[in-house]
Amino acid sequence: MSINVSGLVDWQRGHIDRRIFWDPAIYEQELERVFARSWLFVAHESQIEEPGAFVTTYMAQDNVIVARASDRSIKVFLNSCPHRGNRVCFADSGQGRQFTCNYHGWAFGLDGALKRMPKMALYKATPGFRMEDWGLKRARVESYKGLVFATFDEEAPSLGDWLGDFRWYLDAVLDVEEGGTEFLPGGATRSVMNCNWKFPADNFVGDIYHALWTHLGGSEPTLGRHGGVIVENERSWQVSVNGHGWEFNDSFLGNAATMGDREMLRYMKSRQEAITARLGEFRAKMWGSVASANIFPNFSFLPGYFTFRTFQPKGPTKTEIHAWTLVPKNMPDDIKDRFRRGSMRTFSPSGLLEMDDGENWEHSTAANAGFVTRNQRLCYAMAPEGELDDDSLPGTVTLGQLSDANQRLFYKKWAEMMNAETWQDIPLEKPAAPAEAAE
Ligand code: FES
Ligand SMILES: [Fe+2]
């Protein structure tokens, strides 16, 4: 029996029941209805450029291998042997020709197919046994401008429909120049927080509000008043499509990752003209601005810090964070290195700003489970979401004020997926033509 969450999420008023942040039954339903159905980010193509290159990662609690096959296509499959279930690959990344299970020696190709095993003739003698039935379970795979996503749901719409018009905004980080982007080697971390995965996701989808308070203590002494988190509310935007959301400030270039580094700021300024010519003025301002974003459900990034991360659920109150640094491929090496150091100093397990955030998310998670505490709802009621008058930007757009709009729309999508038996019951905003009027 599934749980109907309509009574727990009143997204119009912004009243959210705390139960969704700790209840094991809700969590189980999330694994099934949110994570097993969504397109989940698994890798950047730059991590697996050559045939045989692979990374292992998580799709929620399922460990998967993401590999470049011999025909250069990208394959994603479960990292669990169908013989007795053992993990097949123990490395985070590497290069190989096949994956051989430690336990009894079953060997799988770069596409996950079962190739051979010791005493193969004994299996072949078994009536009805077919090698092709026993490969590593494969997911559907699609990419958008370097970002690779996968889903195990055969019924899910295409990645294009899932991202919808959010792609138009994504181009402001993924398509700023011809050469594309890459994840920096050495700019990646993994860590664990004792929090529900939705707290970091809702923070990234639209909570610039906290930056004015949470990060003030750390950022002012180290970055100075104007080197760090500065938000001019009147230039604050929130955009939301299909539960994905991006908030940004279009009047402040650079971010705390720059730590006020003049070389980085100079580089970012020097790119503005070319990016404007390529993407138009509006999106050129999104690139490198004070901003945060989340692709539903758990893939987040900070465009101005170039930190990209997944918040992998590991239980109702535990989240594993995988973080990378994404930069334009053609960025000068020296500037790349500065961004790597900047994102590590701010958003890594020992990063100044990530520590600020993690403490809040852990305490919010722990407190919500209190027996009496759990009966008071949480308030996501700041300022109504709005549409721009001229309708020139895709999605639901809120301009000019701090707002919980993106967070409410994140929980709206969450509730839709939690309640829906099938994809027919999950509304998707279909992509419209690119909005050139916004340029
Ligand atoms: S569990 Fe993998 S070969 Fe037996
Ligand atoms: Fe933060």
PDB file of N, CA and C and ligand atoms in Angstrom, residues 203-204 207 210-211 214-215 347 353-354 356-357 361, ligand 2:
ATOM      1  N   ASN A 203      17.929  23.198  -0.591  1.00  0.00           N
ATOM      2  CA  ASN A 203      18.829  24.334  -0.390  1.00  0.00           C
ATOM      3  C   ASN A 203      19.364  24.827  -1.738  1.00  0.00           C
ATOM      4  N   PHE A 204      19.776  23.878  -2.581  1.00  0.00           N
ATOM      5  CA  PHE A 204      20.376  24.265  -3.863  1.00  0.00           C
ATOM      6  C   PHE A 204      19.339  24.734  -4.879  1.00  0.00           C
ATOM      7  N   ASP A 207      17.452  28.342  -2.201  1.00  0.00           N
ATOM      8  CA  ASP A 207      17.522  28.925  -0.851  1.00  0.00           C
ATOM      9  C   ASP A 207      18.680  29.911  -0.715  1.00  0.00           C
ATOM     10  N   HIS A 210      19.365  31.590   2.904  1.00  0.00           N
ATOM     11  CA  HIS A 210      20.237  31.144   3.997  1.00  0.00           C
ATOM     12  C   HIS A 210      21.634  31.762   3.889  1.00  0.00           C
ATOM     13  N   ALA A 211      22.025  32.091   2.650  1.00  0.00           N
ATOM     14  CA  ALA A 211      23.385  32.604   2.466  1.00  0.00           C
ATOM     15  C   ALA A 211      23.589  33.909   3.221  1.00  0.00           C
ATOM     16  N   THR A 214      23.518  32.051   7.228  1.00  0.00           N
ATOM     17  CA  THR A 214      24.403  30.913   7.503  1.00  0.00           C
ATOM     18  C   THR A 214      25.854  31.228   7.182  1.00  0.00           C
ATOM     19  N   HIS A 215      26.083  31.775   6.015  1.00  0.00           N
ATOM     20  CA  HIS A 215      27.452  31.883   5.525  1.00  0.00           C
ATOM     21  C   HIS A 215      28.145  33.199   5.889  1.00  0.00           C
ATOM     22  N   PHE A 347      33.384  24.389  -1.134  1.00  0.00           N
ATOM     23  CA  PHE A 347      32.390  23.320  -1.168  1.00  0.00           C
ATOM     24  C   PHE A 347      33.034  21.945  -1.314  1.00  0.00           C
ATOM     25  N   LEU A 353      32.129  26.733   3.346  1.00  0.00           N
ATOM     26  CA  LEU A 353      30.695  26.945   3.213  1.00  0.00           C
ATOM     27  C   LEU A 353      29.911  25.640   3.345  1.00  0.00           C
ATOM     28  N   GLU A 354      30.516  24.540   2.887  1.00  0.00           N
ATOM     29  CA  GLU A 354      29.815  23.260   2.998  1.00  0.00           C
ATOM     30  C   GLU A 354      29.659  22.848   4.466  1.00  0.00           C
ATOM     31  N   ASP A 356      29.292  24.900   6.970  1.00  0.00           N
ATOM     32  CA  ASP A 356      28.169  25.713   7.473  1.00  0.00           C
ATOM     33  C   ASP A 356      26.843  25.041   7.157  1.00  0.00           C
ATOM     34  N   ASP A 357      26.707  24.629   5.901  1.00  0.00           N
ATOM     35  CA  ASP A 357      25.429  24.061   5.442  1.00  0.00           C
ATOM     36  C   ASP A 357      25.136  22.725   6.110  1.00  0.00           C
ATOM     37  N   TRP A 361      21.736  21.140   8.016  1.00  0.00           N
ATOM     38  CA  TRP A 361      20.922  20.043   7.470  1.00  0.00           C
ATOM     39  C   TRP A 361      20.865  18.868   8.446  1.00  0.00           C
TER      40      TRP A 361
HETATM   41 FE    FE B   2      24.914  27.185   1.713  1.00  0.00          FE
END
